[in-house]
Short mmCIF file of C-alpha atoms and ligand atoms in Angstrom, two decimals:
data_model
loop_
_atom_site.label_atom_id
_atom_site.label_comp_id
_atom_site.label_asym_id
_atom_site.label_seq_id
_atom_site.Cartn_x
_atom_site.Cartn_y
_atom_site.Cartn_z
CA UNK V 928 -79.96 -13.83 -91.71
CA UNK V 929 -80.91 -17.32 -90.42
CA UNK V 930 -78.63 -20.20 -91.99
CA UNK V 931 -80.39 -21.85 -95.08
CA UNK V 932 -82.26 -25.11 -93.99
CA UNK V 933 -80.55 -27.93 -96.35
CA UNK V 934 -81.86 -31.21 -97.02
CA UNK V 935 -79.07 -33.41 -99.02
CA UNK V 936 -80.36 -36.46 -100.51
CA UNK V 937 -78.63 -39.28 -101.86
CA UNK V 938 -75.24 -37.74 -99.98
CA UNK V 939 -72.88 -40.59 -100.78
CA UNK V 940 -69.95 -39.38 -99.15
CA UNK V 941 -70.64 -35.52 -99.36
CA UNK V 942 -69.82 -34.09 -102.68
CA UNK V 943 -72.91 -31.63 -102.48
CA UNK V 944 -72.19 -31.02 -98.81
CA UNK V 945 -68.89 -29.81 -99.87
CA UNK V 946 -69.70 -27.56 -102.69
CA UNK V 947 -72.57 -26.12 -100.26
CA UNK V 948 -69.34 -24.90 -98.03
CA UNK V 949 -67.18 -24.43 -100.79
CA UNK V 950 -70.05 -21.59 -102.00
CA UNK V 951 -70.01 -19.74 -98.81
CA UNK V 952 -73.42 -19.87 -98.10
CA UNK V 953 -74.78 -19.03 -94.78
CA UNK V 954 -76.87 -22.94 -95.00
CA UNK V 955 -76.52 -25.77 -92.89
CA UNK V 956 -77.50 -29.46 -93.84
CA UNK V 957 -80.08 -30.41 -91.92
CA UNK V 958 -80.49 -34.08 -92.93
CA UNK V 959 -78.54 -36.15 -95.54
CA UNK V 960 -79.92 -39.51 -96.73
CA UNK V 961 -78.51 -42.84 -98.38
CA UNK V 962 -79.03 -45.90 -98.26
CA UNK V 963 -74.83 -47.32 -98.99
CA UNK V 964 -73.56 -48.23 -95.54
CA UNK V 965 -69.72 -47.61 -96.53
CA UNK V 966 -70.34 -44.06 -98.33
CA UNK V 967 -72.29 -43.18 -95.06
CA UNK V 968 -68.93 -44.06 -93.09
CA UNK V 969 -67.09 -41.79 -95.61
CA UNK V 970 -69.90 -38.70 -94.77
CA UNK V 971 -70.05 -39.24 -91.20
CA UNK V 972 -66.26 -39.14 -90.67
CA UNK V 973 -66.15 -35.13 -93.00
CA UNK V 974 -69.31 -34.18 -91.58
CA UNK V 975 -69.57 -35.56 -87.83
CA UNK V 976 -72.59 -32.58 -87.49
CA UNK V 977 -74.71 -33.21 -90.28
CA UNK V 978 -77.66 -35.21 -88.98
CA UNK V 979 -77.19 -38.68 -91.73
CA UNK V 980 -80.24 -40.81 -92.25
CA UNK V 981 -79.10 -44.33 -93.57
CA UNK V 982 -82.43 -45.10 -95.07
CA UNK V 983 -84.11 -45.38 -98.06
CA UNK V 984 -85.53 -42.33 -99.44
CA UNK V 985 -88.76 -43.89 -100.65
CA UNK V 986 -89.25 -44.44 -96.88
CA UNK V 987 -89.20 -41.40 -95.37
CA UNK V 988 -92.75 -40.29 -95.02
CA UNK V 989 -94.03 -36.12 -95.57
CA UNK V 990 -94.54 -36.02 -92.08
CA UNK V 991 -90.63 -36.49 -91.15
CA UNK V 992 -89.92 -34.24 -94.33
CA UNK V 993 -92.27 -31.10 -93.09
CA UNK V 994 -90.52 -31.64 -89.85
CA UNK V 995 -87.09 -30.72 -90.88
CA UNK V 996 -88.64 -27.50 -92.49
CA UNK V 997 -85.78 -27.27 -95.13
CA UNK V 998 -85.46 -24.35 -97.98
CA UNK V 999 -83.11 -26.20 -99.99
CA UNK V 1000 -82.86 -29.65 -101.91
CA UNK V 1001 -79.75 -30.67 -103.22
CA UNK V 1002 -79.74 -34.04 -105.12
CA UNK V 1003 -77.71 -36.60 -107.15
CA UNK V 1004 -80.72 -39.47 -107.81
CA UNK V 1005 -79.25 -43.19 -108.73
CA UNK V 1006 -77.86 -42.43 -112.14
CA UNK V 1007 -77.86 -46.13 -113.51
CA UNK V 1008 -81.70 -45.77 -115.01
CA UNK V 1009 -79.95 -43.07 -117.22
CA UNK V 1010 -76.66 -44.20 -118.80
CA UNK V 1011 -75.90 -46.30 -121.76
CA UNK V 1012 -74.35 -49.09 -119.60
CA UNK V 1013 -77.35 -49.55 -117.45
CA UNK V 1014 -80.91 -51.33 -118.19
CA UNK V 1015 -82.30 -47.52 -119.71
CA UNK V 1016 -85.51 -48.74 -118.32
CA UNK V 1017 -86.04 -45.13 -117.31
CA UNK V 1018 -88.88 -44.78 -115.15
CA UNK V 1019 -90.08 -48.37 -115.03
CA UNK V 1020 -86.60 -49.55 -113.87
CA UNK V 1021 -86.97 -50.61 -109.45
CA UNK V 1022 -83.57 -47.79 -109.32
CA UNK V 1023 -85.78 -44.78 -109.95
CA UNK V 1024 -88.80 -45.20 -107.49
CA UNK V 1025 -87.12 -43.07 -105.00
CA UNK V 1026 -86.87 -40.63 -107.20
CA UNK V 1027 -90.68 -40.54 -107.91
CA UNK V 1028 -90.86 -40.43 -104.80
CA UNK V 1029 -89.46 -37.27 -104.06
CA UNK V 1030 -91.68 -35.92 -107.09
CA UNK V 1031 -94.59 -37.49 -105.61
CA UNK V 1032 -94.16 -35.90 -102.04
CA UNK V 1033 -92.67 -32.44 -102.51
CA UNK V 1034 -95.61 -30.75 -103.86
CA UNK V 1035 -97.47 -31.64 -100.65
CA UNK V 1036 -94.88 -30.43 -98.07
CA UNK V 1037 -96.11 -27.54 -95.98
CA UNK V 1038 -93.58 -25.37 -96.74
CA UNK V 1039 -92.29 -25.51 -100.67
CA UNK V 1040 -88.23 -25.24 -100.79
CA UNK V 1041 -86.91 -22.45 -102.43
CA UNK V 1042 -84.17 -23.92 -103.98
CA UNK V 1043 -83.04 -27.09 -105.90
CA UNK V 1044 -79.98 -28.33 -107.01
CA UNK V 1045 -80.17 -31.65 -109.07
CA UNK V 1046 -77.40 -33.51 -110.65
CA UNK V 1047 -77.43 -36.64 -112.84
CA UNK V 1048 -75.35 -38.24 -115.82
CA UNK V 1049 -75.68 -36.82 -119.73
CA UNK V 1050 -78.55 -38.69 -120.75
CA UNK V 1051 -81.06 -37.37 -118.12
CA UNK V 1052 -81.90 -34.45 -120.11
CA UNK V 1053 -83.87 -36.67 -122.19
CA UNK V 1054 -85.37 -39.00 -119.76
CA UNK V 1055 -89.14 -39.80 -118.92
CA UNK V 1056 -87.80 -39.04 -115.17
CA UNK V 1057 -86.51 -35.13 -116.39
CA UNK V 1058 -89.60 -35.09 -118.07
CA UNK V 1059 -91.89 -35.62 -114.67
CA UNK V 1060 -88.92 -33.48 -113.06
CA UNK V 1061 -89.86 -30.57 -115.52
CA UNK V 1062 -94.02 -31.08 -114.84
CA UNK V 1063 -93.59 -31.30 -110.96
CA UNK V 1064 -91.58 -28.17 -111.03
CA UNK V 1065 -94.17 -26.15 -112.99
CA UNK V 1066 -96.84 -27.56 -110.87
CA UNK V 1067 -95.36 -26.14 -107.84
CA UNK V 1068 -94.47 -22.67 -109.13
CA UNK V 1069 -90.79 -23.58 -109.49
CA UNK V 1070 -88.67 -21.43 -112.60
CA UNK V 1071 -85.49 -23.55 -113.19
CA UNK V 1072 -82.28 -23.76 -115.74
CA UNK V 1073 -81.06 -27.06 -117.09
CA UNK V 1074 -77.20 -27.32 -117.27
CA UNK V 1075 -74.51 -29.99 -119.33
CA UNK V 1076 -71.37 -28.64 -117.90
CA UNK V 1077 -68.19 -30.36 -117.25
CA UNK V 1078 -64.93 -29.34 -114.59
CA UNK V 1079 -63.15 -28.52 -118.03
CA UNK V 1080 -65.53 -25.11 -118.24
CA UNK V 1081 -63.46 -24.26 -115.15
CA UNK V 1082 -60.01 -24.99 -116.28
CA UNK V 1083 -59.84 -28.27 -114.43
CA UNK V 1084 -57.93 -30.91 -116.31
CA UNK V 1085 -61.00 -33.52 -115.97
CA UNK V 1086 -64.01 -34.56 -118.48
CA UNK V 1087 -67.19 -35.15 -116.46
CA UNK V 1088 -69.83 -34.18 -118.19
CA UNK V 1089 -73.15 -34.24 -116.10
CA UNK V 1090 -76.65 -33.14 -116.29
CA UNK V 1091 -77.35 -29.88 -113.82
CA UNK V 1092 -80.63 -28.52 -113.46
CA UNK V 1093 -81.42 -25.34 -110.68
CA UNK V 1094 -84.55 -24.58 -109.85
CA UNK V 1095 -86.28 -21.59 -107.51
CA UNK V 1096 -89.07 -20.28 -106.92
CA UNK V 1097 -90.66 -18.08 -108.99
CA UNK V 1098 -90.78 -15.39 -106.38
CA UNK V 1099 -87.08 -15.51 -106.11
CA UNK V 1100 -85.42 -14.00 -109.16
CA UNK V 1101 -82.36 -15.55 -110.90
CA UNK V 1102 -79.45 -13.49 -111.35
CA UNK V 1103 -79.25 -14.46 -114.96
CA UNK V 1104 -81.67 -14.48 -118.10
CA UNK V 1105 -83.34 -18.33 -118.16
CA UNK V 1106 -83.31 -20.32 -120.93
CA UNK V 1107 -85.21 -23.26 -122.08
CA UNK V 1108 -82.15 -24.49 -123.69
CA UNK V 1109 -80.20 -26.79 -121.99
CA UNK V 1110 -76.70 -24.28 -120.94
CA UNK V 1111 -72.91 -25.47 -121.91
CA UNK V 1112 -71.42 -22.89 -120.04
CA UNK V 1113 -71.57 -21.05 -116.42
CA UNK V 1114 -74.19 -17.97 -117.56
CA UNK V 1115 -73.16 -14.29 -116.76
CA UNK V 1116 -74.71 -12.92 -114.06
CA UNK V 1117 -73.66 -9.54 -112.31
CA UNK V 1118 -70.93 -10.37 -110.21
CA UNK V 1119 -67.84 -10.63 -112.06
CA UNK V 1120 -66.69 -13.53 -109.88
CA UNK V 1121 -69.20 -15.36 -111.17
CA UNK V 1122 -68.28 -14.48 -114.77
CA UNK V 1123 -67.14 -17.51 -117.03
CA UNK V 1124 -68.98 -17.78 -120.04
CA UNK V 1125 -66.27 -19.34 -122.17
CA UNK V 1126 -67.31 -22.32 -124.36
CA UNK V 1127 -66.76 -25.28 -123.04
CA UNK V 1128 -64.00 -27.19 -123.89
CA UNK V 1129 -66.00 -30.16 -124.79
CA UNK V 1130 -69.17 -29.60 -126.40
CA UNK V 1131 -72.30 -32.42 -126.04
CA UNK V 1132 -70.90 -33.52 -129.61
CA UNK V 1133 -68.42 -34.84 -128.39
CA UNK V 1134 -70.01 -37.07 -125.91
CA UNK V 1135 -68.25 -37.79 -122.63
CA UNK V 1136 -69.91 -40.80 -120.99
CA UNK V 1137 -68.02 -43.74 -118.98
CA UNK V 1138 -67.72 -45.54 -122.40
CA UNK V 1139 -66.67 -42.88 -124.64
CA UNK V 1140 -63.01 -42.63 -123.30
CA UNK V 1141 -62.53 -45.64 -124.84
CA UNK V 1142 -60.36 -44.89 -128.04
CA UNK V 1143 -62.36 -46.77 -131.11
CA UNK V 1144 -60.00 -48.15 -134.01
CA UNK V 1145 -59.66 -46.11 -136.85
CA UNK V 1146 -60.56 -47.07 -140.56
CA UNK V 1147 -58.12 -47.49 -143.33
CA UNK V 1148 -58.97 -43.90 -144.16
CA UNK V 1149 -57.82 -42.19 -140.92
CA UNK V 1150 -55.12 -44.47 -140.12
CA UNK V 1151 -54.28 -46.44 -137.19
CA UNK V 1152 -51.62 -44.72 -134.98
CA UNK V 1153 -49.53 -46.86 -132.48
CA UNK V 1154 -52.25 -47.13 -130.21
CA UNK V 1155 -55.73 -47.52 -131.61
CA UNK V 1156 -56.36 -44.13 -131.88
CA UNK V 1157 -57.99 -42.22 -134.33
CA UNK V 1158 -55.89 -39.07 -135.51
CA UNK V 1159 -59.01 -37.20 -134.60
CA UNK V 1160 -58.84 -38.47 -131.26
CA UNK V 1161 -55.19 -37.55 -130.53
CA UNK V 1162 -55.75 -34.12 -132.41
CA UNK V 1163 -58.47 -33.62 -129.96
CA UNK V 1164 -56.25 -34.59 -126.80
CA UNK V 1165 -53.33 -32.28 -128.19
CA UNK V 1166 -55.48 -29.64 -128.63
CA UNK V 1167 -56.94 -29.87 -124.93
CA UNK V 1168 -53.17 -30.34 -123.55
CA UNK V 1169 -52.04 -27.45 -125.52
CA UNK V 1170 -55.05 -25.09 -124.08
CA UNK V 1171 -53.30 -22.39 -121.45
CA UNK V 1172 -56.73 -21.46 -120.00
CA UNK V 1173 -56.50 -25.37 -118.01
CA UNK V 1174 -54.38 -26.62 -115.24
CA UNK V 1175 -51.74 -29.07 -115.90
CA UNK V 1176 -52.32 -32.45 -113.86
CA UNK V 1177 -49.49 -31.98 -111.81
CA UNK V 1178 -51.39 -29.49 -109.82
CA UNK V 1179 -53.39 -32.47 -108.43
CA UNK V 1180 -50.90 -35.42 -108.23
CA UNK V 1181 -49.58 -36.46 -104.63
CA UNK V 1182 -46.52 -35.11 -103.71
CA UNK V 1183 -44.68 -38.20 -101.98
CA UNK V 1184 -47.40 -41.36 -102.01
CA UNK V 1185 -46.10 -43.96 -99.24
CA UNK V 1186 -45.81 -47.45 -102.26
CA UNK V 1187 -46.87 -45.93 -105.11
CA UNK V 1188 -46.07 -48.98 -106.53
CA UNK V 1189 -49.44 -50.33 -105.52
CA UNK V 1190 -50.84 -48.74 -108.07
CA UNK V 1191 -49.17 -49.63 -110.77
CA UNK V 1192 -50.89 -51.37 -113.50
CA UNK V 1193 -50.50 -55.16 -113.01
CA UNK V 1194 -49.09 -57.02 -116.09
CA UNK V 1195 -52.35 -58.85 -117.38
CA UNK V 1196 -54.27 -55.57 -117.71
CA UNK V 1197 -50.87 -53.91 -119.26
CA UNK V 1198 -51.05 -57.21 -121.71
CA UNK V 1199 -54.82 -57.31 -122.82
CA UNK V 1200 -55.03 -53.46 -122.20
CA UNK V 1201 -52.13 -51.54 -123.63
CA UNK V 1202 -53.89 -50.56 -127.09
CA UNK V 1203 -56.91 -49.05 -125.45
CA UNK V 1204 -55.71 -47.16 -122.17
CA UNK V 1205 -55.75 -43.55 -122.17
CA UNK V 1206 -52.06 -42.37 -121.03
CA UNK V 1207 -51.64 -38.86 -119.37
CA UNK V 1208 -48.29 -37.53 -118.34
CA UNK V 1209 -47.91 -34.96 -115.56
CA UNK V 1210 -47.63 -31.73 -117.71
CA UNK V 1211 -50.92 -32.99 -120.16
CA UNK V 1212 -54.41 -30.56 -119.25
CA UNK V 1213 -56.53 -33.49 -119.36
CA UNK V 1214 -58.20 -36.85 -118.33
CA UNK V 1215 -60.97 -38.58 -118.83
CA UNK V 1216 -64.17 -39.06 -116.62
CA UNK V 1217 -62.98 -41.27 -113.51
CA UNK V 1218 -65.63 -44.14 -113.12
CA UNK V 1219 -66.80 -46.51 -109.80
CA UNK V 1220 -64.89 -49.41 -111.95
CA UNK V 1221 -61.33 -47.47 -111.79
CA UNK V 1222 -58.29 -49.80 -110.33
CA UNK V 1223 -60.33 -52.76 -111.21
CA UNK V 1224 -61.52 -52.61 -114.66
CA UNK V 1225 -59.13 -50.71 -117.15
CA UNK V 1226 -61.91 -50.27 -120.62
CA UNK V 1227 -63.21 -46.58 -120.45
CA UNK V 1228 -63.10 -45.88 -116.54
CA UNK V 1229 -60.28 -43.13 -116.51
CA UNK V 1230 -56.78 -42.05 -117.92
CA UNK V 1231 -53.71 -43.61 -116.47
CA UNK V 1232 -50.80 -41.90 -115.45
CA UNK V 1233 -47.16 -42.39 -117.52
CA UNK V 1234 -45.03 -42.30 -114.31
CA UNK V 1235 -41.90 -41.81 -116.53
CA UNK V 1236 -42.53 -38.71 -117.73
CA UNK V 1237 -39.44 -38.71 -120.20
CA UNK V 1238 -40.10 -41.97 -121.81
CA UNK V 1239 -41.35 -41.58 -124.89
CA UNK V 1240 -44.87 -43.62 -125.51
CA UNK V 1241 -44.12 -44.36 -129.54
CA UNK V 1242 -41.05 -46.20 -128.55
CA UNK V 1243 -42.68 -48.33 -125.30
CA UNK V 1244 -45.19 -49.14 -128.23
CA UNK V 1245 -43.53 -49.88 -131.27
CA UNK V 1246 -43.60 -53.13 -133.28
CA UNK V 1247 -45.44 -54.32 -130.00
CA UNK V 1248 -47.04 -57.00 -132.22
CA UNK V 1249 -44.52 -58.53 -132.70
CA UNK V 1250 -42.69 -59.50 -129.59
CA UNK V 1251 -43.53 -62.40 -127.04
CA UNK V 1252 -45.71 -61.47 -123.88
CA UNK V 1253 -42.57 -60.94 -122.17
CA UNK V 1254 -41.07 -58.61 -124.36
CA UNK V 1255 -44.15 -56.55 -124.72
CA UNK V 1256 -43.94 -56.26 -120.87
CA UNK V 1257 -40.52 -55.43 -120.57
CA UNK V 1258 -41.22 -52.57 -123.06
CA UNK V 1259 -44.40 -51.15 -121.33
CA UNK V 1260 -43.14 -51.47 -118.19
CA UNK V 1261 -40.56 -48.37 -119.30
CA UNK V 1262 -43.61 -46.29 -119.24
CA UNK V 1263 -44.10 -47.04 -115.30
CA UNK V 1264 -47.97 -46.82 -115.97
CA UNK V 1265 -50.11 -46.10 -112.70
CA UNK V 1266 -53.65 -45.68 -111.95
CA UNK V 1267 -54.17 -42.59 -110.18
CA UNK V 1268 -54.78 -42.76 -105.91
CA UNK V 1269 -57.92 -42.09 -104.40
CA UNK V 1270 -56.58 -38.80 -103.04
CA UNK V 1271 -55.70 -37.47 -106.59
CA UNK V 1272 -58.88 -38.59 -107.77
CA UNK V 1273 -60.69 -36.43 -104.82
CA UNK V 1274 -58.14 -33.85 -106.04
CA UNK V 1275 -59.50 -33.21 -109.73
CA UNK V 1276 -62.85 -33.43 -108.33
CA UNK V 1277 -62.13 -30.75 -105.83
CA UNK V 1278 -62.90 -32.41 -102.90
CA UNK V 1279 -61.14 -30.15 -99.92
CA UNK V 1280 -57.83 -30.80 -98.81
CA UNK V 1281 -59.17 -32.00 -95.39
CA UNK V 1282 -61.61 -34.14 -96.77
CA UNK V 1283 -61.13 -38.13 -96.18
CA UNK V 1284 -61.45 -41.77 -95.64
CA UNK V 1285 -61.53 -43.52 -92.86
CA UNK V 1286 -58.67 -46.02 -92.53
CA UNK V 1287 -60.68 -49.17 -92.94
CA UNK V 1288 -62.44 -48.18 -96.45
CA UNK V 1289 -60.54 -49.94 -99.22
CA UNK V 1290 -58.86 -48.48 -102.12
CA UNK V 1291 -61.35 -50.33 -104.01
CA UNK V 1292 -64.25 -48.60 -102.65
CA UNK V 1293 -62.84 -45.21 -102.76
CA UNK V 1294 -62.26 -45.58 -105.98
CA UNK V 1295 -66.22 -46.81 -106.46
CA UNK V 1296 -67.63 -44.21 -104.38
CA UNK V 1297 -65.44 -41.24 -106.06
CA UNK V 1298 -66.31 -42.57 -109.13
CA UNK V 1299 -69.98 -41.86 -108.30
CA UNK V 1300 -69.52 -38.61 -106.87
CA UNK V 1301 -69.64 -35.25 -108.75
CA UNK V 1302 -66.78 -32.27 -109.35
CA UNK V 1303 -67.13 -30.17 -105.65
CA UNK V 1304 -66.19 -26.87 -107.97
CA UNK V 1305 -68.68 -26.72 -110.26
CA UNK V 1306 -71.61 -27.54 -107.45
CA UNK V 1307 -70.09 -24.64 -105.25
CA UNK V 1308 -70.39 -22.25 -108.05
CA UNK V 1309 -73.70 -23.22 -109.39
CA UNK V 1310 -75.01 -23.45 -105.54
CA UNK V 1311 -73.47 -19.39 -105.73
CA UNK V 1312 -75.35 -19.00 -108.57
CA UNK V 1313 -78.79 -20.32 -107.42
CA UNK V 1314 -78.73 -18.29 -104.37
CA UNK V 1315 -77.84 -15.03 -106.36
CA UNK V 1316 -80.92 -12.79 -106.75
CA UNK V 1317 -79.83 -9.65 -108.81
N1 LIG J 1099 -73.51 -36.96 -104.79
C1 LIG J 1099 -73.06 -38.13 -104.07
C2 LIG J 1099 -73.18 -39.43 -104.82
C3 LIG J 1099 -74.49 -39.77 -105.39
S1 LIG J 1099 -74.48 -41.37 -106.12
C4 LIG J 1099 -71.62 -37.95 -103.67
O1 LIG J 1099 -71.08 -36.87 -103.78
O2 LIG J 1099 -70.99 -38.93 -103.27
C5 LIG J 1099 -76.09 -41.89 -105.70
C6 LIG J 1099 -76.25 -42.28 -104.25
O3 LIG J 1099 -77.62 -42.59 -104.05
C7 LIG J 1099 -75.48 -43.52 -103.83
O4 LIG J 1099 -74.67 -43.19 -102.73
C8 LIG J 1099 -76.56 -44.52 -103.42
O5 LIG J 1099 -76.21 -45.28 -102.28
C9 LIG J 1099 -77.73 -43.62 -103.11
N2 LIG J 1099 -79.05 -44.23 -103.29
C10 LIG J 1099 -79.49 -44.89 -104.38
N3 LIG J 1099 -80.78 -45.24 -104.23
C11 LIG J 1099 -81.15 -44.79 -103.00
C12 LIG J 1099 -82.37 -44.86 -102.28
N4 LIG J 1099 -83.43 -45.46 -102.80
N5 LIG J 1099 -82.42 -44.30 -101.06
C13 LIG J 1099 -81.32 -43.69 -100.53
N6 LIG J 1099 -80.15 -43.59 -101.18
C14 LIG J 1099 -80.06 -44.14 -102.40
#
């Protein structure tokens, strides 16, 4: 069978291109596109074959698109038009022309793709731009699933919830019965590989967007613990690091990192911060959603790590109100709170072992472009998926 024709469009630095070879498809990516000079530098070092485009998509005509004859799109579009932090000027805002451009275009190519893959942030299901999504892909015969799924549906100790959608064509069957409502979990199909339809950990009520890991105060009626935490909030995070069915963090961490200290939390952000981080230990089965902010800005863009695992957190906290700055520090500091590296980031997202950076990309930009890449697992396994027929 001839390799699957892939087109990869805004490929950052490869998260699609790795599920694609994490699925074991017979494919090959025949173009990858983006515009970000420094993620480009990331893809071209993991994928020195993939022929990279460093354009913008709106300008690549339907001539240069029929010419790389592809049968598969996979796709991440800008995701700022969609979350609660950005403008929400949908389809109006200058961020999602591309993507009307690809709407615009693909129903004239000469040869319709069999397959899409589209991912975007929670939110997207009930955009104007899913909304032409959904009309284009009737228009051109396509039969698709929409998808909220998160790495926790496959035991991985990371929130990231994100928008899925796949789409075929309607002469290709899926393996699985469609729905028109949007799936929480991996469907069943006939391969018991594939089989996972356990609830997901985290359901859409309990939303999971860059600002929600921020831990909100709790009223007089819940009580405020020693952080401000809710007791919902830390009943919810004991209950997730008591779950068996997910892997502890310390399947992900770095054995030996040369100066970890670099990544230890710098005093000012432990002084304004300390009530609001989010502290993991090695053994705890979670974390939340790493952002492109993480190592710079501390509110809501991931856990930190409690590099001294036997300290206990209620006693680095306690009465903190009520010592001098240098105090508090002196107390915190027992805690030996880190950000996580790059690397371990990449880790819980499953990027591959032998996947990296070149030398001369910053810690701060790894940390900006992982934060705006996707989990590698759950792409391979809904690429799988996709491709299955019966
Ligand atoms: N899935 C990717 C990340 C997608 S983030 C990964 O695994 O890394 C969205 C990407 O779209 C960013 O890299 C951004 O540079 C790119 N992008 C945004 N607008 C674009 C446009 N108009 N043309 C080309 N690329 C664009």
């Amino acid at each position: 069978m001839a390799a699957l024709r892939v087109l990869e469009l805004y490929s950052g630095i490869g998260g699609m291109h790795c599920g694609l070879t994490e699925s074991g498809a017979a494919a090959k990516v025949v173009a990858a596109v983006d515009v970000n000079t420094i993620a480009n530098e990331v893809y071209k070092y993991n994928f020195p074959n993939a022929p990279l485009l460093p354009k913008s998509i709106e300008g690549i005509t339907l001539q240069e698109l029929d010419s790389l004859s592809f049968d598969m799109i996979l796709m991440s579009p800008p995701c700022q038009p969609f979350t609660r932090i950005g403008l929400q000027g949908d389809v109006t805002d200058p961020r999602a022309k591309s993507f009307l451009h690809v709407l615009e275009v693909l129903p004239r190519l000469q040869k319709t793709p069999k397959y899409i893959l589209l991912e975007n942030v929670k939110g997207f299901e009930s955009s104007e731009a899913r909304d032409n999504l959904i009309r284009m892909l009737r228009t051109c015969g396509y039969h698709f699933q929409e998808f909220l799924l998160s790495p926790t549906c496959l035991g991985i100790p990371n929130s990231r919830l994100r928008y899925f959608l796949l789409a075929k064509l309607q002469t290709e069957p899926f393996a699985f019965q469609t729905t028109n409502k949007i799936l929480e979990a991996f469907p069943s199909t006939n391969e018991s590989e594939l089989e996972h339809s356990d609830p997901p950990i985290e359901g859409t009520s309990q939303p999971d967007t860059d600002q929600s890991a921020i831990s909100r105060p709790g009223g007089p009626e819940t009580g405020i613990l020693y952080k401000m935490e809710t007791s919902e909030e830390l009943q919810r995070k004991q209950t997730q690091d008591n779950d068996p069915n997910m892997q502890t963090l310390e399947d992900f961490l770095e054995e030996d990192t040369e100066d970890i200290s670099q990544y230890l939390l710098p005093p000012k952000s432990l002084l304004r911060y300390a009530l609001i981080l989010d502290i993991v230990k090695p053994t705890c089965r979670r974390s939340t959603c790493f952002t492109k902010g993480y190592g710079h800005y501390v509110e809501g863009t991931g856990s930190v790590l409690q590099g001294a695992a036997d300290v206990e957190i209620s006693s680095a906290y306690k009465s903190l109100e009520t010592l001098s700055d240098e105090e508090k520090l002196a107390k915190l500091s027992t805690l030996r709170l880190r950000y996580f590296t790059p690397r371990e980031i990449a880790n819980l997202h499953g990027f591959p072992t032998r996947f990296g950076f070149p030398e001369k990309i910053t810690t701060k930009q790894r940390y900006r472009l992982l934060g705006n890449s996707l989990n590698v697992h759950v792409v391979a396994k809904l690429i799988s998926i996709l491709l299955q027929s019966h």
